[in-house]
Structure formats: C-alpha cells, structure tokens
C-alpha cells in the first residue's frame, strides 16, 4: 500500500494534496512485484486530451459535500482508471482484487460491481465519503464483494 500511495503523490494530476489517489487491479494468481505495481497502477487524472486544471473547481465554488460535488471536477477517479487499464492490458478482471488508497465513492463502486472485481482493499476513508459509505457497503454486500481496510 505504501508504494501505491507514493505513486499517487507523484503521478496524480489533482491539485489537492488530500485527493491524490491510486488504484491497482490485481488479477487472480498474479504475483505482485514492485515492477507490476509501478507499471499497472493508475491515479486520478484528467481525461486524455483535456488539459490539467489550473485551480480546483470544487474549492473555488465551495461545494464540498453538495450534490454538485462529483459533477464539478474533470478528474477520472483512480479506481475507474485502473479498471480501464486492466481491460486494455487484457487482464481477467472478473474475480480480481482492487487495491486502492481510498474507500471508493458510489460511482466507482457501481463500476467495481459491474466489472466483476471480487475484493476491494483500501487504506483510508475521506471525510467526504462518509455520507456515501453506507450506500457503497450495501452495494458491495449485495453483489458479494469482500472489502476491508489495511494500514
């Protein structure tokens, strides 16, 4: 998890230091080496072809915790990016493990459930996610996901 957190700090294009997030899909029976993590980890980033933000739109309009929160940011979440990368590399995603530095938001949870990932391992829960956490846990339980926090 420490290596993943370091990758988030270095590669994430998010301007907010508390929102530098990384995720990694680990296929079944895959030996996880430092090189595998370095090559396959994904971070939250702007979509390809969209320039990086010059300021944080969420902070600029002070909408933390409102319904507009998720719609005001151009960033693709690390969890979704990791799933896309895994499919691009032809990994078998169904039954795999998602390692992420932060408990997934509701939109990421829907993508995780749809992708067939079996287990989600996360490091922290951000304050902004606590409202969504119950809904995400309900989805994970309903779809048979195993999820737990590690330090």
Tab-separated table of C-alpha atoms in Angstrom:
chain	number	residue	atom	x	y	z
A	1	UNK	CA	0.000	0.000	0.000
A	2	UNK	CA	2.897	2.362	0.725
A	3	UNK	CA	4.195	2.024	-2.839
A	4	UNK	CA	0.732	2.767	-4.211
A	5	UNK	CA	0.451	5.865	-2.011
A	6	UNK	CA	3.834	7.089	-3.263
A	7	UNK	CA	2.715	6.605	-6.877
A	8	UNK	CA	-0.394	8.700	-6.131
A	9	UNK	CA	1.723	11.505	-4.700
A	10	UNK	CA	3.980	11.557	-7.761
A	11	UNK	CA	1.617	10.863	-10.686
A	12	UNK	CA	-1.808	12.247	-9.739
A	13	UNK	CA	-2.752	15.415	-11.598
A	14	UNK	CA	-5.212	16.530	-8.911
A	15	UNK	CA	-4.238	19.881	-7.439
A	16	UNK	CA	-5.486	18.993	-3.969
A	17	UNK	CA	-2.859	17.193	-1.925
A	18	UNK	CA	-5.553	15.293	0.028
A	19	UNK	CA	-7.055	13.887	-3.191
A	20	UNK	CA	-4.045	12.182	-4.738
A	21	UNK	CA	-5.375	8.655	-5.132
A	22	UNK	CA	-4.032	5.486	-6.760
A	23	UNK	CA	-5.607	2.123	-7.545
A	24	UNK	CA	-4.471	-1.188	-8.988
A	25	UNK	CA	-6.332	-4.223	-10.349
A	26	UNK	CA	-4.572	-7.452	-9.382
A	27	UNK	CA	-5.719	-10.437	-11.465
A	28	UNK	CA	-6.216	-13.858	-9.851
A	29	UNK	CA	-2.968	-15.779	-9.255
A	30	UNK	CA	-0.825	-12.795	-10.219
A	31	UNK	CA	2.494	-12.384	-8.424
A	32	UNK	CA	2.643	-8.744	-7.374
A	33	UNK	CA	6.111	-7.263	-7.668
A	34	UNK	CA	7.228	-3.657	-7.347
A	35	UNK	CA	7.570	-3.547	-11.130
A	36	UNK	CA	3.987	-4.808	-11.599
A	37	UNK	CA	2.732	-2.065	-9.266
A	38	UNK	CA	4.832	0.642	-10.961
A	39	UNK	CA	3.674	-0.307	-14.462
A	40	UNK	CA	-0.002	-1.043	-13.762
A	41	UNK	CA	-1.059	1.397	-11.028
A	42	UNK	CA	-3.494	4.120	-12.041
A	43	UNK	CA	-4.071	7.508	-10.438
A	44	UNK	CA	-6.826	10.091	-10.582
A	45	UNK	CA	-6.157	12.200	-13.663
A	46	UNK	CA	-7.721	14.370	-16.333
A	47	UNK	CA	-9.154	12.584	-19.382
A	48	UNK	CA	-6.782	12.219	-22.322
A	49	UNK	CA	-6.849	15.424	-24.353
A	50	UNK	CA	-8.180	17.576	-21.500
A	51	UNK	CA	-5.619	19.957	-20.040
A	52	UNK	CA	-4.815	19.865	-16.342
A	53	UNK	CA	-6.760	22.140	-14.022
A	54	UNK	CA	-5.263	25.500	-13.106
A	55	UNK	CA	-7.339	25.712	-9.949
A	56	UNK	CA	-9.673	23.382	-8.072
A	57	UNK	CA	-13.260	23.990	-9.178
A	58	UNK	CA	-14.564	22.279	-6.045
A	59	UNK	CA	-12.702	24.654	-3.774
A	60	UNK	CA	-13.378	27.689	-5.982
A	61	UNK	CA	-17.154	27.387	-5.628
A	62	UNK	CA	-17.127	25.820	-2.149
A	63	UNK	CA	-19.445	22.898	-2.891
A	64	UNK	CA	-17.819	20.257	-0.691
A	65	UNK	CA	-20.449	17.725	0.312
A	66	UNK	CA	-23.186	19.046	-2.002
A	67	UNK	CA	-24.890	17.133	-4.829
A	68	UNK	CA	-22.761	19.063	-7.335
A	69	UNK	CA	-19.555	17.758	-5.759
A	70	UNK	CA	-18.919	14.933	-8.251
A	71	UNK	CA	-20.003	16.935	-11.282
A	72	UNK	CA	-17.671	19.881	-10.760
A	73	UNK	CA	-14.401	18.020	-11.329
A	74	UNK	CA	-12.809	16.800	-14.576
A	75	UNK	CA	-10.720	14.131	-12.872
A	76	UNK	CA	-11.256	10.455	-13.703
A	77	UNK	CA	-11.151	8.506	-10.453
A	78	UNK	CA	-8.215	6.155	-9.942
A	79	UNK	CA	-10.463	3.118	-9.447
A	80	UNK	CA	-12.185	3.583	-12.816
A	81	UNK	CA	-8.859	4.325	-14.483
A	82	UNK	CA	-7.373	1.118	-13.022
A	83	UNK	CA	-10.270	-0.974	-14.346
A	84	UNK	CA	-9.937	0.587	-17.807
A	85	UNK	CA	-6.177	-0.045	-17.777
A	86	UNK	CA	-6.707	-3.674	-16.736
A	87	UNK	CA	-9.115	-4.242	-19.636
A	88	UNK	CA	-6.694	-2.531	-22.048
A	89	UNK	CA	-3.958	-4.925	-20.929
A	90	UNK	CA	-6.330	-7.892	-21.346
A	91	UNK	CA	-6.223	-8.816	-17.659
A	92	UNK	CA	-9.025	-11.043	-16.425
A	93	UNK	CA	-10.856	-8.543	-14.244
A	94	UNK	CA	-13.691	-10.828	-13.105
A	95	UNK	CA	-12.702	-12.265	-9.734
A	96	UNK	CA	-9.704	-9.961	-9.311
A	97	UNK	CA	-8.675	-7.689	-6.428
A	98	UNK	CA	-8.792	-3.891	-6.488
A	99	UNK	CA	-6.219	-2.232	-4.271
A	100	UNK	CA	-6.970	1.463	-3.697
A	101	UNK	CA	-5.594	4.124	-1.407
A	102	UNK	CA	-9.112	5.414	-0.568
A	103	UNK	CA	-12.515	3.837	0.060
A	104	UNK	CA	-14.361	4.089	-3.281
A	105	UNK	CA	-17.095	6.641	-3.906
A	106	UNK	CA	-20.557	5.493	-5.001
A	107	UNK	CA	-19.884	5.979	-8.728
A	108	UNK	CA	-16.662	3.970	-8.513
A	109	UNK	CA	-18.478	1.282	-6.506
A	110	UNK	CA	-21.013	0.847	-9.306
A	111	UNK	CA	-18.165	0.397	-11.798
A	112	UNK	CA	-16.401	-2.056	-9.467
A	113	UNK	CA	-19.584	-4.117	-9.054
A	114	UNK	CA	-20.219	-4.174	-12.805
A	115	UNK	CA	-16.623	-5.141	-13.662
A	116	UNK	CA	-16.725	-8.349	-11.638
A	117	UNK	CA	-13.962	-7.436	-9.212
A	118	UNK	CA	-14.340	-9.705	-6.171
A	119	UNK	CA	-12.317	-7.978	-3.445
A	120	UNK	CA	-11.616	-4.314	-2.608
A	121	UNK	CA	-8.763	-3.409	-0.275
A	122	UNK	CA	-8.497	0.239	0.738
A	123	UNK	CA	-6.339	2.341	3.038
A	124	UNK	CA	-8.410	5.301	4.290
A	125	UNK	CA	-11.898	6.809	4.197
A	126	UNK	CA	-12.031	10.503	3.363
A	127	UNK	CA	-14.437	12.749	5.241
A	128	UNK	CA	-16.318	13.464	2.020
A	129	UNK	CA	-17.044	9.769	1.507
A	130	UNK	CA	-18.633	9.044	4.878
A	131	UNK	CA	-22.101	10.027	3.617
A	132	UNK	CA	-21.769	7.584	0.716
A	133	UNK	CA	-20.074	4.814	2.659
A	134	UNK	CA	-23.267	3.062	3.794
A	135	UNK	CA	-24.631	3.036	0.243
A	136	UNK	CA	-21.330	1.700	-1.144
A	137	UNK	CA	-21.136	-1.012	1.530
A	138	UNK	CA	-24.739	-2.007	0.739
A	139	UNK	CA	-23.832	-2.407	-2.963
A	140	UNK	CA	-20.689	-4.356	-2.119
A	141	UNK	CA	-22.546	-6.712	0.221
A	142	UNK	CA	-25.452	-7.161	-2.203
A	143	UNK	CA	-23.053	-8.111	-5.032
A	144	UNK	CA	-20.866	-10.372	-2.885
A	145	UNK	CA	-17.807	-8.137	-2.743
A	146	UNK	CA	-15.266	-8.629	0.014
A	147	UNK	CA	-13.907	-5.304	1.243
A	148	UNK	CA	-11.635	-4.276	4.068
A	149	UNK	CA	-9.216	-1.619	5.227
A	150	UNK	CA	-5.470	-2.096	5.643
A	151	UNK	CA	-2.923	0.282	7.114
